[in-house]
Amino acid sequence: MRSSTAAWWRDAVIYQLYVRSFQDTDGDGVGDLQGVISRLDYLRETLGVDAVWLTPFYRSPMFDSGYDVQDHTEVDPGYGELSTFDELVARAHDVGLKVLLDFVATNTSDQHAWFLESRSSRANAKREWYIWRDPKPDGSPPNNWLAMWGGPAWTLDPTTGQFFLHAFSPRIPDLNWHNPEVGQAMLDAAAFWLDRGVDGFRVDAVPMLLKDALLRDNPVSTSPSAGLHKPMGPYGAQQHVHDSGDPGIHAILRELRSLLDSYGEPERVMVGEVHATEWTDWATYYGSALDELHFPFNFGLMHVATNPTSVREVIKASSAAVPAGAWPNFVLGNHDEHRVASRAGAELTPVLMMLLLTLRGTPTIYYGDELGLPDVLIRPEDVRDPWELGVPGLGLGRDPQRSPMPWTGDPNGGFCPPHIRPWLPLIEHHSSRSVAAQLDRPGSMLSLTRRLLGLRRVREELRSGSQSPWAAPDTCVAYLREHAGQRSLIALNFSDHSARIRLPTPGRGHIIGSTNTEREGAKAKESIELAPYEGCLVELAGAGAVQPVPSSITAHTRGEDYPRSHWR
Ligand code: NOJ
């Protein structure tokens, strides 16, 4: 089904809210739903985002911080009650915030009633809800698949003498989506939350939902980690062609989508976690009739953020892959990746926020990135993440990017009471990085993010306008956004040298946003000189025609021509 151009989610900025680390209100050192409620004003009024995606708060043993769901329709007692959730949705809607939930359907906790039943006997009615197979004659696992967090993807269960499949860890066995009863149960779970008023879902681990029905061996990878976005240890030694990306996934997504669509207006939205090797493959998750995900998350920038050439390539290639009528999106950070400030460095982080919030497409901000938080240092005794515990020492652990939100300079940053140990340590020097410290500092990352969100809200061209690359030195990324005669130039310098970019409409520029606040309000004449790691948003007065792309404007440091007006 085609989406209407007025769809709210196209204009929205999504905020990924890691519930466990946002705000503790019951004094156990862990964030909770009441904590989210207490910060709704921050999200809507102070920051100015339009939708929150809440990471899982369902009943869970918390082996994988809640992605190990034990009951899909219950709130974990550590997070609150169903009535707290209802209050959250009502209060969020009152202030104009949409609420998206994580839909975790690839696997469940091994403590889920479905799995406990399934493993109890070969004859159990839920046996086929998970993937069970006999050992090979020599006693080895049914095929060569590996678990992402270490070891084989199969574990032998002594009760019935069969192996069960788990793409990540034996503590989170994979559901068998070849069994229609599983699909129905998960649709019922989705309907449960839709009936309670949620505005949509972020679908977890989409390409892993369904596996090859024949369970064929994965081929060995000739270049380990090829196609993976980061080196992943032994897991990277295989091509994951049979344990992920099964074509049958599209039918699953279509069913889910039609459930969402059946709720009518305002549109319920479905976005999804899709890591794919090729953009063409990634784009298939929109659905051939745009009847699957409203968009698969575009993680491209996350892996290239420091390199302007690669950034241009990602924008160009991903935009070209988005099917006609579909809508792009961009992501810079999430709970599975190291913080952008640690990947790109503190100097470049504001520039990247400007990139994220001025590109054409729905942006998703990871909580704390508006403060420019870097990764927190995790001592070995503080490790919680099963990935780090399973494959230690490779830098795959995800605790560093999940530290509690620092609200104030109090001990524990106002996240939890001062005498309580938070579930993960707070960031070093949290006081100066806190919301309270940054709010009144015009040059802070928080102030910049707020200003950019404000500009995006009032300037149609930043939300829905066209986007075209603008000529810039190699060390920069520049583009024009335009809508109904309103035009802005975004000029971003990724280097530690200054750079000059010519304006399309000489004499008509006006800097309305900059990573250097002092420049805001200034006029820009023929060209704009960007200081090292500076980003500027220049309003271009209406009527003037865009001048042809110059052939001889030089970067101060390189002195070379850059006659180009296309992404490269
Ligand atoms: C994908 C989620 O993003 C990740 O955080 C989680 O650990 C895995 N799914 C396993 O459930």
PDB file of N, CA and C in Angstrom, residues 216-261:
ATOM      1  N   ARG A 216      20.212 -25.615   4.989  1.00  0.00           N
ATOM      2  CA  ARG A 216      21.476 -25.885   4.285  1.00  0.00           C
ATOM      3  C   ARG A 216      22.656 -25.204   4.975  1.00  0.00           C
ATOM      4  N   ASP A 217      23.824 -25.815   4.868  1.00  0.00           N
ATOM      5  CA  ASP A 217      25.043 -25.229   5.428  1.00  0.00           C
ATOM      6  C   ASP A 217      25.304 -23.859   4.811  1.00  0.00           C
ATOM      7  N   ASN A 218      25.826 -22.955   5.619  1.00  0.00           N
ATOM      8  CA  ASN A 218      26.310 -21.679   5.070  1.00  0.00           C
ATOM      9  C   ASN A 218      27.648 -21.909   4.393  1.00  0.00           C
ATOM     10  N   PRO A 219      27.874 -21.255   3.225  1.00  0.00           N
ATOM     11  CA  PRO A 219      29.218 -21.350   2.640  1.00  0.00           C
ATOM     12  C   PRO A 219      30.236 -20.598   3.496  1.00  0.00           C
ATOM     13  N   VAL A 220      31.468 -21.047   3.377  1.00  0.00           N
ATOM     14  CA  VAL A 220      32.549 -20.368   4.095  1.00  0.00           C
ATOM     15  C   VAL A 220      32.818 -19.036   3.395  1.00  0.00           C
ATOM     16  N   SER A 221      33.156 -18.026   4.162  1.00  0.00           N
ATOM     17  CA  SER A 221      33.442 -16.734   3.558  1.00  0.00           C
ATOM     18  C   SER A 221      34.900 -16.682   3.120  1.00  0.00           C
ATOM     19  N   THR A 222      35.107 -16.214   1.885  1.00  0.00           N
ATOM     20  CA  THR A 222      36.489 -16.124   1.405  1.00  0.00           C
ATOM     21  C   THR A 222      37.184 -14.914   2.039  1.00  0.00           C
ATOM     22  N   SER A 223      36.397 -13.883   2.340  1.00  0.00           N
ATOM     23  CA  SER A 223      36.991 -12.769   3.077  1.00  0.00           C
ATOM     24  C   SER A 223      36.168 -12.542   4.347  1.00  0.00           C
ATOM     25  N   PRO A 224      36.674 -13.048   5.470  1.00  0.00           N
ATOM     26  CA  PRO A 224      35.912 -12.959   6.714  1.00  0.00           C
ATOM     27  C   PRO A 224      35.423 -11.545   6.947  1.00  0.00           C
ATOM     28  N   SER A 225      34.238 -11.440   7.449  1.00  0.00           N
ATOM     29  CA  SER A 225      33.567 -10.160   7.732  1.00  0.00           C
ATOM     30  C   SER A 225      33.061  -9.462   6.479  1.00  0.00           C
ATOM     31  N   ALA A 226      33.314 -10.035   5.288  1.00  0.00           N
ATOM     32  CA  ALA A 226      32.763  -9.392   4.086  1.00  0.00           C
ATOM     33  C   ALA A 226      31.254  -9.366   4.234  1.00  0.00           C
ATOM     34  N   GLY A 227      30.667  -8.225   3.968  1.00  0.00           N
ATOM     35  CA  GLY A 227      29.217  -8.118   4.065  1.00  0.00           C
ATOM     36  C   GLY A 227      28.743  -7.847   5.479  1.00  0.00           C
ATOM     37  N   LEU A 228      29.604  -8.002   6.463  1.00  0.00           N
ATOM     38  CA  LEU A 228      29.223  -7.646   7.825  1.00  0.00           C
ATOM     39  C   LEU A 228      29.741  -6.235   8.060  1.00  0.00           C
ATOM     40  N   HIS A 229      29.065  -5.502   8.923  1.00  0.00           N
ATOM     41  CA  HIS A 229      29.471  -4.112   9.086  1.00  0.00           C
ATOM     42  C   HIS A 229      30.608  -3.953  10.068  1.00  0.00           C
ATOM     43  N   LYS A 230      30.981  -5.043  10.745  1.00  0.00           N
ATOM     44  CA  LYS A 230      32.148  -4.961  11.614  1.00  0.00           C
ATOM     45  C   LYS A 230      32.718  -6.370  11.749  1.00  0.00           C
ATOM     46  N   PRO A 231      33.997  -6.492  12.096  1.00  0.00           N
ATOM     47  CA  PRO A 231      34.564  -7.827  12.282  1.00  0.00           C
ATOM     48  C   PRO A 231      33.822  -8.520  13.418  1.00  0.00           C
ATOM     49  N   MET A 232      33.399  -9.730  13.209  1.00  0.00           N
ATOM     50  CA  MET A 232      32.549 -10.368  14.216  1.00  0.00           C
ATOM     51  C   MET A 232      33.092 -11.717  14.661  1.00  0.00           C
ATOM     52  N   GLY A 233      34.424 -11.833  14.679  1.00  0.00           N
ATOM     53  CA  GLY A 233      35.005 -13.077  15.171  1.00  0.00           C
ATOM     54  C   GLY A 233      34.652 -14.236  14.257  1.00  0.00           C
ATOM     55  N   PRO A 234      34.554 -15.456  14.804  1.00  0.00           N
ATOM     56  CA  PRO A 234      34.297 -16.646  13.983  1.00  0.00           C
ATOM     57  C   PRO A 234      33.031 -16.522  13.142  1.00  0.00           C
ATOM     58  N   TYR A 235      32.033 -15.800  13.658  1.00  0.00           N
ATOM     59  CA  TYR A 235      30.773 -15.626  12.913  1.00  0.00           C
ATOM     60  C   TYR A 235      31.023 -15.032  11.532  1.00  0.00           C
ATOM     61  N   GLY A 236      32.049 -14.191  11.454  1.00  0.00           N
ATOM     62  CA  GLY A 236      32.374 -13.541  10.194  1.00  0.00           C
ATOM     63  C   GLY A 236      33.012 -14.482   9.179  1.00  0.00           C
ATOM     64  N   ALA A 237      33.309 -15.698   9.589  1.00  0.00           N
ATOM     65  CA  ALA A 237      33.970 -16.626   8.671  1.00  0.00           C
ATOM     66  C   ALA A 237      32.979 -17.349   7.763  1.00  0.00           C
ATOM     67  N   GLN A 238      31.691 -17.029   7.923  1.00  0.00           N
ATOM     68  CA  GLN A 238      30.696 -17.654   7.040  1.00  0.00           C
ATOM     69  C   GLN A 238      29.929 -16.594   6.267  1.00  0.00           C
ATOM     70  N   GLN A 239      29.407 -17.015   5.107  1.00  0.00           N
ATOM     71  CA  GLN A 239      28.446 -16.152   4.398  1.00  0.00           C
ATOM     72  C   GLN A 239      27.055 -16.534   4.898  1.00  0.00           C
ATOM     73  N   HIS A 240      26.362 -15.557   5.461  1.00  0.00           N
ATOM     74  CA  HIS A 240      25.103 -15.897   6.135  1.00  0.00           C
ATOM     75  C   HIS A 240      23.938 -15.886   5.159  1.00  0.00           C
ATOM     76  N   VAL A 241      24.020 -16.805   4.206  1.00  0.00           N
ATOM     77  CA  VAL A 241      23.004 -16.810   3.149  1.00  0.00           C
ATOM     78  C   VAL A 241      21.828 -17.735   3.456  1.00  0.00           C
ATOM     79  N   HIS A 242      22.033 -18.691   4.349  1.00  0.00           N
ATOM     80  CA  HIS A 242      20.917 -19.599   4.645  1.00  0.00           C
ATOM     81  C   HIS A 242      20.304 -19.371   6.014  1.00  0.00           C
ATOM     82  N   ASP A 243      21.048 -18.736   6.893  1.00  0.00           N
ATOM     83  CA  ASP A 243      20.464 -18.463   8.218  1.00  0.00           C
ATOM     84  C   ASP A 243      19.909 -17.039   8.297  1.00  0.00           C
ATOM     85  N   SER A 244      19.931 -16.330   7.172  1.00  0.00           N
ATOM     86  CA  SER A 244      19.356 -14.978   7.188  1.00  0.00           C
ATOM     87  C   SER A 244      18.915 -14.591   5.782  1.00  0.00           C
ATOM     88  N   GLY A 245      17.971 -13.649   5.718  1.00  0.00           N
ATOM     89  CA  GLY A 245      17.527 -13.128   4.423  1.00  0.00           C
ATOM     90  C   GLY A 245      16.653 -14.077   3.625  1.00  0.00           C
ATOM     91  N   ASP A 246      15.975 -15.025   4.269  1.00  0.00           N
ATOM     92  CA  ASP A 246      15.108 -15.944   3.513  1.00  0.00           C
ATOM     93  C   ASP A 246      13.986 -15.145   2.819  1.00  0.00           C
ATOM     94  N   PRO A 247      13.707 -15.465   1.547  1.00  0.00           N
ATOM     95  CA  PRO A 247      12.681 -14.685   0.824  1.00  0.00           C
ATOM     96  C   PRO A 247      11.310 -14.718   1.489  1.00  0.00           C
ATOM     97  N   GLY A 248      11.036 -15.762   2.269  1.00  0.00           N
ATOM     98  CA  GLY A 248       9.723 -15.870   2.927  1.00  0.00           C
ATOM     99  C   GLY A 248       9.470 -14.757   3.942  1.00  0.00           C
ATOM    100  N   ILE A 249      10.509 -14.042   4.327  1.00  0.00           N
ATOM    101  CA  ILE A 249      10.342 -12.955   5.307  1.00  0.00           C
ATOM    102  C   ILE A 249       9.385 -11.888   4.781  1.00  0.00           C
ATOM    103  N   HIS A 250       9.394 -11.694   3.472  1.00  0.00           N
ATOM    104  CA  HIS A 250       8.553 -10.627   2.919  1.00  0.00           C
ATOM    105  C   HIS A 250       7.061 -10.887   3.175  1.00  0.00           C
ATOM    106  N   ALA A 251       6.676 -12.154   3.100  1.00  0.00           N
ATOM    107  CA  ALA A 251       5.258 -12.465   3.355  1.00  0.00           C
ATOM    108  C   ALA A 251       4.919 -12.172   4.819  1.00  0.00           C
ATOM    109  N   ILE A 252       5.867 -12.459   5.709  1.00  0.00           N
ATOM    110  CA  ILE A 252       5.634 -12.172   7.141  1.00  0.00           C
ATOM    111  C   ILE A 252       5.421 -10.670   7.338  1.00  0.00           C
ATOM    112  N   LEU A 253       6.305  -9.897   6.716  1.00  0.00           N
ATOM    113  CA  LEU A 253       6.208  -8.442   6.881  1.00  0.00           C
ATOM    114  C   LEU A 253       4.894  -7.908   6.299  1.00  0.00           C
ATOM    115  N   ARG A 254       4.488  -8.501   5.184  1.00  0.00           N
ATOM    116  CA  ARG A 254       3.232  -8.035   4.576  1.00  0.00           C
ATOM    117  C   ARG A 254       2.036  -8.287   5.509  1.00  0.00           C
ATOM    118  N   GLU A 255       2.074  -9.432   6.158  1.00  0.00           N
ATOM    119  CA  GLU A 255       0.963  -9.735   7.088  1.00  0.00           C
ATOM    120  C   GLU A 255       0.935  -8.757   8.250  1.00  0.00           C
ATOM    121  N   LEU A 256       2.113  -8.512   8.784  1.00  0.00           N
ATOM    122  CA  LEU A 256       2.202  -7.563   9.904  1.00  0.00           C
ATOM    123  C   LEU A 256       1.735  -6.183   9.475  1.00  0.00           C
ATOM    124  N   ARG A 257       2.185  -5.795   8.278  1.00  0.00           N
ATOM    125  CA  ARG A 257       1.841  -4.472   7.768  1.00  0.00           C
ATOM    126  C   ARG A 257       0.335  -4.352   7.576  1.00  0.00           C
ATOM    127  N   SER A 258      -0.293  -5.434   7.085  1.00  0.00           N
ATOM    128  CA  SER A 258      -1.731  -5.257   6.868  1.00  0.00           C
ATOM    129  C   SER A 258      -2.458  -5.201   8.205  1.00  0.00           C
ATOM    130  N   LEU A 259      -1.892  -5.839   9.227  1.00  0.00           N
ATOM    131  CA  LEU A 259      -2.489  -5.668  10.557  1.00  0.00           C
ATOM    132  C   LEU A 259      -2.398  -4.192  10.968  1.00  0.00           C
ATOM    133  N   LEU A 260      -1.213  -3.610  10.806  1.00  0.00           N
ATOM    134  CA  LEU A 260      -1.043  -2.196  11.185  1.00  0.00           C
ATOM    135  C   LEU A 260      -1.985  -1.303  10.382  1.00  0.00           C
ATOM    136  N   ASP A 261      -2.042  -1.568   9.075  1.00  0.00           N
ATOM    137  CA  ASP A 261      -2.885  -0.727   8.210  1.00  0.00           C
ATOM    138  C   ASP A 261      -4.362  -0.828   8.590  1.00  0.00           C
TER     139      ASP A 261
END
